[in-house]
């Protein structure tokens, strides 16, 4: 089994001795019960990773000595999922699953038929929950790169992301083309710029106005399969197909 991963502050891995403190140190020391002599991986969330040996454990701290450093290259093409706001705790479930499956960027989207609404006074708290879910799931998945969770997007903003992608995809239950057989643009596996943008609609479905906006942006409507998935699970299912199709898996 691979060593557990803990996240450090940017620049911490430049030093030969790293002290995990705060919430991360407390989690390592009291929840995971890391002990002296254990091997752990430390990551900065941006691709830098260090294999370390634990040399000291306090109440809320873990001291590590770096033995080996590595930098994980960013996977190509980058995959962004524009996720309509799921209802209730399904939002964090969606973020966790997509993070474990390797998503690079998650964009929360205020679709017209979303039951959940991020009111201005609560938006920051809701976004923080998504980012915390991505962070914890990234550690669980042993990722050195934690996916970015961007600010809440409007339909116009989501369509703009699609227009700048090498491949823009909208999941739709009436689409004639299946994602598993969709022709991919030449060189998509080497694309490091526009990448793939996948749009996942809300439980109530996409409106005609939203579909028009994505069509105008150059998106392709695709079908996952014969069953209709929830908004909170469709993203990870489509992501798994894309990972295999693009050669990332």
PDB file of C-alpha atoms in Angstrom:
ATOM      1  CA  UNK A   1       0.000   0.000   0.000  1.00  0.00           C
ATOM      2  CA  UNK A   2       1.261   3.470  -0.833  1.00  0.00           C
ATOM      3  CA  UNK A   3       2.083   5.822   2.040  1.00  0.00           C
ATOM      4  CA  UNK A   4      -0.583   8.265   3.241  1.00  0.00           C
ATOM      5  CA  UNK A   5      -0.484  11.767   1.797  1.00  0.00           C
ATOM      6  CA  UNK A   6      -0.565  14.971   3.823  1.00  0.00           C
ATOM      7  CA  UNK A   7      -0.672  18.467   2.402  1.00  0.00           C
ATOM      8  CA  UNK A   8       1.878  21.167   3.137  1.00  0.00           C
ATOM      9  CA  UNK A   9       2.055  24.880   2.540  1.00  0.00           C
ATOM     10  CA  UNK A  10       3.617  26.100  -0.735  1.00  0.00           C
ATOM     11  CA  UNK A  11       7.407  26.101  -0.496  1.00  0.00           C
ATOM     12  CA  UNK A  12       7.568  23.805   2.542  1.00  0.00           C
ATOM     13  CA  UNK A  13       9.007  20.949   0.499  1.00  0.00           C
ATOM     14  CA  UNK A  14      12.040  23.055  -0.389  1.00  0.00           C
ATOM     15  CA  UNK A  15      13.381  22.263   3.084  1.00  0.00           C
ATOM     16  CA  UNK A  16      14.849  18.970   4.295  1.00  0.00           C
ATOM     17  CA  UNK A  17      12.827  19.086   7.502  1.00  0.00           C
ATOM     18  CA  UNK A  18       9.093  19.742   7.378  1.00  0.00           C
ATOM     19  CA  UNK A  19       6.769  20.220  10.338  1.00  0.00           C
ATOM     20  CA  UNK A  20       3.098  19.575   9.771  1.00  0.00           C
ATOM     21  CA  UNK A  21       1.063  21.798  12.030  1.00  0.00           C
ATOM     22  CA  UNK A  22      -2.450  23.149  12.366  1.00  0.00           C
ATOM     23  CA  UNK A  23      -5.362  21.018  11.202  1.00  0.00           C
ATOM     24  CA  UNK A  24      -3.134  18.874   8.990  1.00  0.00           C
ATOM     25  CA  UNK A  25      -0.695  18.118  11.807  1.00  0.00           C
ATOM     26  CA  UNK A  26      -3.545  17.364  14.186  1.00  0.00           C
ATOM     27  CA  UNK A  27      -5.130  15.011  11.661  1.00  0.00           C
ATOM     28  CA  UNK A  28      -1.846  13.173  11.125  1.00  0.00           C
ATOM     29  CA  UNK A  29      -1.024  12.905  14.826  1.00  0.00           C
ATOM     30  CA  UNK A  30      -4.389  12.237  16.455  1.00  0.00           C
ATOM     31  CA  UNK A  31      -6.669  10.863  13.722  1.00  0.00           C
ATOM     32  CA  UNK A  32      -4.248   8.856  11.591  1.00  0.00           C
ATOM     33  CA  UNK A  33      -2.012   8.140  14.611  1.00  0.00           C
ATOM     34  CA  UNK A  34       1.165   8.484  12.590  1.00  0.00           C
ATOM     35  CA  UNK A  35       4.182   7.303  14.575  1.00  0.00           C
ATOM     36  CA  UNK A  36       7.936   7.864  14.499  1.00  0.00           C
ATOM     37  CA  UNK A  37       9.632   5.832  11.784  1.00  0.00           C
ATOM     38  CA  UNK A  38       6.633   5.708   9.458  1.00  0.00           C
ATOM     39  CA  UNK A  39       6.975   6.696   5.817  1.00  0.00           C
ATOM     40  CA  UNK A  40       4.608   9.372   4.518  1.00  0.00           C
ATOM     41  CA  UNK A  41       4.244  11.430   1.375  1.00  0.00           C
ATOM     42  CA  UNK A  42       3.947  15.184   1.637  1.00  0.00           C
ATOM     43  CA  UNK A  43       2.458  17.164  -1.244  1.00  0.00           C
ATOM     44  CA  UNK A  44       1.888  20.856  -1.832  1.00  0.00           C
ATOM     45  CA  UNK A  45      -1.255  20.391  -3.936  1.00  0.00           C
ATOM     46  CA  UNK A  46       0.461  21.771  -7.039  1.00  0.00           C
ATOM     47  CA  UNK A  47       2.323  18.663  -8.190  1.00  0.00           C
ATOM     48  CA  UNK A  48       5.311  18.612  -5.841  1.00  0.00           C
ATOM     49  CA  UNK A  49       5.682  15.491  -3.716  1.00  0.00           C
ATOM     50  CA  UNK A  50       8.245  14.304  -1.166  1.00  0.00           C
ATOM     51  CA  UNK A  51       8.764  10.862   0.350  1.00  0.00           C
ATOM     52  CA  UNK A  52       9.534  11.416   4.042  1.00  0.00           C
ATOM     53  CA  UNK A  53      10.264   9.606   7.277  1.00  0.00           C
ATOM     54  CA  UNK A  54       8.532  10.751  10.462  1.00  0.00           C
ATOM     55  CA  UNK A  55      11.050  11.730  13.135  1.00  0.00           C
ATOM     56  CA  UNK A  56       8.798  13.314  15.730  1.00  0.00           C
ATOM     57  CA  UNK A  57       5.130  13.383  16.744  1.00  0.00           C
ATOM     58  CA  UNK A  58       3.531  15.939  19.057  1.00  0.00           C
ATOM     59  CA  UNK A  59      -0.045  16.587  20.094  1.00  0.00           C
ATOM     60  CA  UNK A  60      -0.789  18.637  16.988  1.00  0.00           C
ATOM     61  CA  UNK A  61       2.406  18.306  14.980  1.00  0.00           C
ATOM     62  CA  UNK A  62       4.326  15.768  12.955  1.00  0.00           C
ATOM     63  CA  UNK A  63       7.968  16.327  12.027  1.00  0.00           C
ATOM     64  CA  UNK A  64       9.249  14.755   8.824  1.00  0.00           C
ATOM     65  CA  UNK A  65      12.633  14.452   7.129  1.00  0.00           C
ATOM     66  CA  UNK A  66      12.604  14.515   3.343  1.00  0.00           C
ATOM     67  CA  UNK A  67      14.301  11.542   1.678  1.00  0.00           C
ATOM     68  CA  UNK A  68      13.243  11.962  -1.935  1.00  0.00           C
ATOM     69  CA  UNK A  69      11.522  14.669  -3.970  1.00  0.00           C
ATOM     70  CA  UNK A  70       9.516  14.399  -7.194  1.00  0.00           C
ATOM     71  CA  UNK A  71       7.297  16.569  -9.337  1.00  0.00           C
ATOM     72  CA  UNK A  72       4.259  14.998 -10.955  1.00  0.00           C
ATOM     73  CA  UNK A  73       3.555  16.445 -14.373  1.00  0.00           C
ATOM     74  CA  UNK A  74       0.100  17.812 -15.050  1.00  0.00           C
ATOM     75  CA  UNK A  75      -2.055  15.255 -16.887  1.00  0.00           C
ATOM     76  CA  UNK A  76      -3.070  16.049 -20.446  1.00  0.00           C
ATOM     77  CA  UNK A  77      -5.494  17.037 -21.652  1.00  0.00           C
ATOM     78  CA  UNK A  78      -6.729  18.960 -18.603  1.00  0.00           C
ATOM     79  CA  UNK A  79     -10.335  18.086 -17.805  1.00  0.00           C
ATOM     80  CA  UNK A  80     -12.765  20.623 -16.357  1.00  0.00           C
ATOM     81  CA  UNK A  81     -16.223  19.677 -15.136  1.00  0.00           C
ATOM     82  CA  UNK A  82     -18.887  22.381 -15.022  1.00  0.00           C
ATOM     83  CA  UNK A  83     -21.182  20.973 -12.338  1.00  0.00           C
ATOM     84  CA  UNK A  84     -24.719  22.280 -11.848  1.00  0.00           C
ATOM     85  CA  UNK A  85     -25.360  22.682  -8.127  1.00  0.00           C
ATOM     86  CA  UNK A  86     -26.674  19.363  -6.740  1.00  0.00           C
ATOM     87  CA  UNK A  87     -29.106  19.459  -3.869  1.00  0.00           C
ATOM     88  CA  UNK A  88     -28.187  18.810  -0.254  1.00  0.00           C
ATOM     89  CA  UNK A  89     -25.069  16.888   0.643  1.00  0.00           C
ATOM     90  CA  UNK A  90     -24.875  15.404  -2.854  1.00  0.00           C
ATOM     91  CA  UNK A  91     -22.702  18.366  -3.810  1.00  0.00           C
ATOM     92  CA  UNK A  92     -19.808  17.252  -1.630  1.00  0.00           C
ATOM     93  CA  UNK A  93     -20.340  13.662  -2.810  1.00  0.00           C
ATOM     94  CA  UNK A  94     -19.977  14.807  -6.429  1.00  0.00           C
ATOM     95  CA  UNK A  95     -16.818  16.789  -5.655  1.00  0.00           C
ATOM     96  CA  UNK A  96     -15.261  13.896  -3.732  1.00  0.00           C
ATOM     97  CA  UNK A  97     -15.973  11.345  -6.455  1.00  0.00           C
ATOM     98  CA  UNK A  98     -14.712  13.539  -9.292  1.00  0.00           C
ATOM     99  CA  UNK A  99     -11.567  14.398  -7.345  1.00  0.00           C
ATOM    100  CA  UNK A 100     -10.825  10.725  -6.722  1.00  0.00           C
ATOM    101  CA  UNK A 101     -11.374  10.073 -10.439  1.00  0.00           C
ATOM    102  CA  UNK A 102      -8.811  12.712 -11.411  1.00  0.00           C
ATOM    103  CA  UNK A 103     -10.678  15.882 -12.399  1.00  0.00           C
ATOM    104  CA  UNK A 104      -8.426  18.938 -12.759  1.00  0.00           C
ATOM    105  CA  UNK A 105     -10.934  21.762 -12.297  1.00  0.00           C
ATOM    106  CA  UNK A 106     -14.476  21.859 -10.940  1.00  0.00           C
ATOM    107  CA  UNK A 107     -16.720  24.801 -11.767  1.00  0.00           C
ATOM    108  CA  UNK A 108     -19.926  25.147  -9.725  1.00  0.00           C
ATOM    109  CA  UNK A 109     -22.699  26.333 -12.013  1.00  0.00           C
ATOM    110  CA  UNK A 110     -25.969  28.061 -11.160  1.00  0.00           C
ATOM    111  CA  UNK A 111     -28.179  26.400 -13.776  1.00  0.00           C
ATOM    112  CA  UNK A 112     -31.751  27.607 -14.148  1.00  0.00           C
ATOM    113  CA  UNK A 113     -33.367  24.450 -12.792  1.00  0.00           C
ATOM    114  CA  UNK A 114     -31.044  23.952  -9.820  1.00  0.00           C
ATOM    115  CA  UNK A 115     -32.995  23.379  -6.625  1.00  0.00           C
ATOM    116  CA  UNK A 116     -30.034  24.620  -4.594  1.00  0.00           C
ATOM    117  CA  UNK A 117     -29.205  28.316  -4.764  1.00  0.00           C
ATOM    118  CA  UNK A 118     -26.091  29.969  -3.410  1.00  0.00           C
ATOM    119  CA  UNK A 119     -27.389  33.161  -1.902  1.00  0.00           C
ATOM    120  CA  UNK A 120     -24.726  35.909  -1.790  1.00  0.00           C
ATOM    121  CA  UNK A 121     -24.423  35.774   1.998  1.00  0.00           C
ATOM    122  CA  UNK A 122     -23.879  31.991   1.952  1.00  0.00           C
ATOM    123  CA  UNK A 123     -21.914  31.528  -1.269  1.00  0.00           C
ATOM    124  CA  UNK A 124     -18.495  31.772   0.387  1.00  0.00           C
ATOM    125  CA  UNK A 125     -19.383  29.083   2.926  1.00  0.00           C
ATOM    126  CA  UNK A 126     -20.766  26.767   0.244  1.00  0.00           C
ATOM    127  CA  UNK A 127     -17.680  27.226  -1.935  1.00  0.00           C
ATOM    128  CA  UNK A 128     -15.434  26.514   1.053  1.00  0.00           C
ATOM    129  CA  UNK A 129     -17.240  23.188   1.560  1.00  0.00           C
ATOM    130  CA  UNK A 130     -16.603  22.211  -2.059  1.00  0.00           C
ATOM    131  CA  UNK A 131     -12.928  23.131  -1.752  1.00  0.00           C
ATOM    132  CA  UNK A 132     -12.565  21.253   1.530  1.00  0.00           C
ATOM    133  CA  UNK A 133     -14.172  18.175  -0.049  1.00  0.00           C
ATOM    134  CA  UNK A 134     -11.719  18.358  -2.953  1.00  0.00           C
ATOM    135  CA  UNK A 135      -8.777  18.722  -0.599  1.00  0.00           C
ATOM    136  CA  UNK A 136      -9.718  15.740   1.570  1.00  0.00           C
ATOM    137  CA  UNK A 137     -10.600  13.548  -1.407  1.00  0.00           C
ATOM    138  CA  UNK A 138      -7.301  14.461  -3.060  1.00  0.00           C
ATOM    139  CA  UNK A 139      -5.411  13.156  -0.037  1.00  0.00           C
ATOM    140  CA  UNK A 140      -7.510   9.989   0.026  1.00  0.00           C
ATOM    141  CA  UNK A 141      -6.679   9.414  -3.647  1.00  0.00           C
ATOM    142  CA  UNK A 142      -2.947  10.044  -2.991  1.00  0.00           C
ATOM    143  CA  UNK A 143      -2.980  12.999  -5.385  1.00  0.00           C
ATOM    144  CA  UNK A 144      -0.165  15.531  -5.400  1.00  0.00           C
ATOM    145  CA  UNK A 145      -2.336  17.944  -7.377  1.00  0.00           C
ATOM    146  CA  UNK A 146      -5.552  19.094  -5.734  1.00  0.00           C
ATOM    147  CA  UNK A 147      -8.200  20.133  -8.262  1.00  0.00           C
ATOM    148  CA  UNK A 148      -9.098  23.785  -8.452  1.00  0.00           C
ATOM    149  CA  UNK A 149     -12.661  24.622  -7.442  1.00  0.00           C
ATOM    150  CA  UNK A 150     -13.506  27.927  -9.063  1.00  0.00           C
ATOM    151  CA  UNK A 151     -16.048  30.585  -8.172  1.00  0.00           C
ATOM    152  CA  UNK A 152     -19.717  30.051  -8.985  1.00  0.00           C
ATOM    153  CA  UNK A 153     -20.308  30.438 -12.730  1.00  0.00           C
ATOM    154  CA  UNK A 154     -23.310  31.741 -14.617  1.00  0.00           C
ATOM    155  CA  UNK A 155     -24.474  30.078 -17.822  1.00  0.00           C
ATOM    156  CA  UNK A 156     -22.665  32.778 -19.775  1.00  0.00           C
ATOM    157  CA  UNK A 157     -19.456  32.031 -17.880  1.00  0.00           C
ATOM    158  CA  UNK A 158     -19.844  28.284 -18.371  1.00  0.00           C
ATOM    159  CA  UNK A 159     -20.426  28.760 -22.098  1.00  0.00           C
ATOM    160  CA  UNK A 160     -17.276  30.870 -22.282  1.00  0.00           C
ATOM    161  CA  UNK A 161     -15.274  27.984 -20.818  1.00  0.00           C
ATOM    162  CA  UNK A 162     -16.743  25.648 -23.425  1.00  0.00           C
ATOM    163  CA  UNK A 163     -15.868  28.014 -26.276  1.00  0.00           C
ATOM    164  CA  UNK A 164     -12.216  28.061 -25.191  1.00  0.00           C
ATOM    165  CA  UNK A 165     -11.907  24.268 -24.929  1.00  0.00           C
ATOM    166  CA  UNK A 166     -10.385  21.899 -27.437  1.00  0.00           C
ATOM    167  CA  UNK A 167     -13.441  19.718 -26.761  1.00  0.00           C
ATOM    168  CA  UNK A 168     -16.661  20.917 -25.152  1.00  0.00           C
ATOM    169  CA  UNK A 169     -19.201  18.302 -24.080  1.00  0.00           C
ATOM    170  CA  UNK A 170     -22.718  18.604 -22.665  1.00  0.00           C
ATOM    171  CA  UNK A 171     -24.342  15.522 -21.172  1.00  0.00           C
ATOM    172  CA  UNK A 172     -27.890  15.150 -22.489  1.00  0.00           C
ATOM    173  CA  UNK A 173     -30.242  12.188 -22.341  1.00  0.00           C
ATOM    174  CA  UNK A 174     -31.586  12.792 -25.871  1.00  0.00           C
ATOM    175  CA  UNK A 175     -28.215  13.160 -27.577  1.00  0.00           C
ATOM    176  CA  UNK A 176     -27.653  10.838 -30.566  1.00  0.00           C
ATOM    177  CA  UNK A 177     -23.904  10.417 -29.923  1.00  0.00           C
ATOM    178  CA  UNK A 178     -22.475   8.328 -27.091  1.00  0.00           C
ATOM    179  CA  UNK A 179     -19.513   9.645 -25.146  1.00  0.00           C
ATOM    180  CA  UNK A 180     -17.799   6.263 -25.459  1.00  0.00           C
ATOM    181  CA  UNK A 181     -17.727   6.562 -29.259  1.00  0.00           C
ATOM    182  CA  UNK A 182     -17.496  10.341 -29.739  1.00  0.00           C
ATOM    183  CA  UNK A 183     -14.706  11.177 -32.224  1.00  0.00           C
ATOM    184  CA  UNK A 184     -11.976  13.094 -30.389  1.00  0.00           C
ATOM    185  CA  UNK A 185     -10.066  16.020 -31.913  1.00  0.00           C
ATOM    186  CA  UNK A 186      -6.646  15.148 -33.279  1.00  0.00           C
ATOM    187  CA  UNK A 187      -3.934  15.673 -30.688  1.00  0.00           C
ATOM    188  CA  UNK A 188      -6.368  15.960 -27.783  1.00  0.00           C
ATOM    189  CA  UNK A 189      -4.189  13.679 -25.639  1.00  0.00           C
ATOM    190  CA  UNK A 190      -1.310  16.170 -25.959  1.00  0.00           C
ATOM    191  CA  UNK A 191      -3.438  19.277 -25.485  1.00  0.00           C
ATOM    192  CA  UNK A 192      -2.246  21.376 -22.579  1.00  0.00           C
ATOM    193  CA  UNK A 193      -4.268  24.514 -23.187  1.00  0.00           C
ATOM    194  CA  UNK A 194      -7.990  24.343 -23.885  1.00  0.00           C
ATOM    195  CA  UNK A 195      -8.383  20.762 -22.804  1.00  0.00           C
ATOM    196  CA  UNK A 196     -11.799  19.179 -22.256  1.00  0.00           C
ATOM    197  CA  UNK A 197     -14.770  20.935 -20.661  1.00  0.00           C
ATOM    198  CA  UNK A 198     -17.638  18.700 -19.570  1.00  0.00           C
ATOM    199  CA  UNK A 199     -21.007  20.207 -18.612  1.00  0.00           C
ATOM    200  CA  UNK A 200     -23.247  18.346 -16.157  1.00  0.00           C
ATOM    201  CA  UNK A 201     -26.767  19.717 -15.835  1.00  0.00           C
ATOM    202  CA  UNK A 202     -29.121  19.792 -12.842  1.00  0.00           C
ATOM    203  CA  UNK A 203     -31.641  17.140 -11.780  1.00  0.00           C
ATOM    204  CA  UNK A 204     -34.407  19.009 -13.602  1.00  0.00           C
ATOM    205  CA  UNK A 205     -32.504  19.010 -16.879  1.00  0.00           C
ATOM    206  CA  UNK A 206     -31.140  21.761 -19.088  1.00  0.00           C
ATOM    207  CA  UNK A 207     -33.407  24.475 -20.441  1.00  0.00           C
ATOM    208  CA  UNK A 208     -33.639  25.305 -24.128  1.00  0.00           C
ATOM    209  CA  UNK A 209     -31.883  28.585 -23.438  1.00  0.00           C
ATOM    210  CA  UNK A 210     -28.956  26.830 -21.769  1.00  0.00           C
ATOM    211  CA  UNK A 211     -28.691  24.261 -24.539  1.00  0.00           C
ATOM    212  CA  UNK A 212     -28.653  27.054 -27.109  1.00  0.00           C
ATOM    213  CA  UNK A 213     -25.877  28.863 -25.232  1.00  0.00           C
ATOM    214  CA  UNK A 214     -23.710  25.740 -25.179  1.00  0.00           C
ATOM    215  CA  UNK A 215     -24.502  24.935 -28.806  1.00  0.00           C
ATOM    216  CA  UNK A 216     -23.423  28.444 -29.773  1.00  0.00           C
ATOM    217  CA  UNK A 217     -20.192  27.907 -27.808  1.00  0.00           C
ATOM    218  CA  UNK A 218     -19.382  24.838 -29.890  1.00  0.00           C
ATOM    219  CA  UNK A 219     -20.305  22.094 -27.447  1.00  0.00           C
ATOM    220  CA  UNK A 220     -21.284  18.597 -28.522  1.00  0.00           C
ATOM    221  CA  UNK A 221     -24.241  16.953 -26.825  1.00  0.00           C
ATOM    222  CA  UNK A 222     -23.463  13.390 -25.773  1.00  0.00           C
ATOM    223  CA  UNK A 223     -25.191  10.486 -24.107  1.00  0.00           C
ATOM    224  CA  UNK A 224     -23.594   8.421 -21.364  1.00  0.00           C
ATOM    225  CA  UNK A 225     -25.730   5.300 -21.643  1.00  0.00           C
ATOM    226  CA  UNK A 226     -29.266   3.892 -21.496  1.00  0.00           C
ATOM    227  CA  UNK A 227     -29.868   4.936 -17.875  1.00  0.00           C
ATOM    228  CA  UNK A 228     -30.387   8.420 -16.465  1.00  0.00           C
ATOM    229  CA  UNK A 229     -27.889   9.292 -13.735  1.00  0.00           C
ATOM    230  CA  UNK A 230     -28.262  11.874 -11.017  1.00  0.00           C
ATOM    231  CA  UNK A 231     -26.457  15.157 -11.468  1.00  0.00           C
ATOM    232  CA  UNK A 232     -24.153  14.224  -8.599  1.00  0.00           C
ATOM    233  CA  UNK A 233     -23.054  10.935 -10.207  1.00  0.00           C
ATOM    234  CA  UNK A 234     -23.137  11.744 -13.926  1.00  0.00           C
ATOM    235  CA  UNK A 235     -19.946  13.785 -13.709  1.00  0.00           C
ATOM    236  CA  UNK A 236     -17.771  11.039 -12.271  1.00  0.00           C
ATOM    237  CA  UNK A 237     -19.184   8.465 -14.715  1.00  0.00           C
ATOM    238  CA  UNK A 238     -18.430  10.708 -17.689  1.00  0.00           C
ATOM    239  CA  UNK A 239     -15.041  11.596 -16.265  1.00  0.00           C
ATOM    240  CA  UNK A 240     -14.077   7.921 -16.079  1.00  0.00           C
ATOM    241  CA  UNK A 241     -14.965   7.471 -19.754  1.00  0.00           C
ATOM    242  CA  UNK A 242     -12.955  10.563 -20.720  1.00  0.00           C
ATOM    243  CA  UNK A 243      -9.945   9.464 -18.686  1.00  0.00           C
ATOM    244  CA  UNK A 244      -9.814   6.199 -20.610  1.00  0.00           C
ATOM    245  CA  UNK A 245     -10.596   7.732 -23.991  1.00  0.00           C
ATOM    246  CA  UNK A 246      -7.911  10.412 -23.654  1.00  0.00           C
ATOM    247  CA  UNK A 247      -5.276   7.973 -22.442  1.00  0.00           C
ATOM    248  CA  UNK A 248      -4.991   9.440 -18.957  1.00  0.00           C
ATOM    249  CA  UNK A 249      -6.013   6.101 -17.472  1.00  0.00           C
TER     250      UNK A 249
END
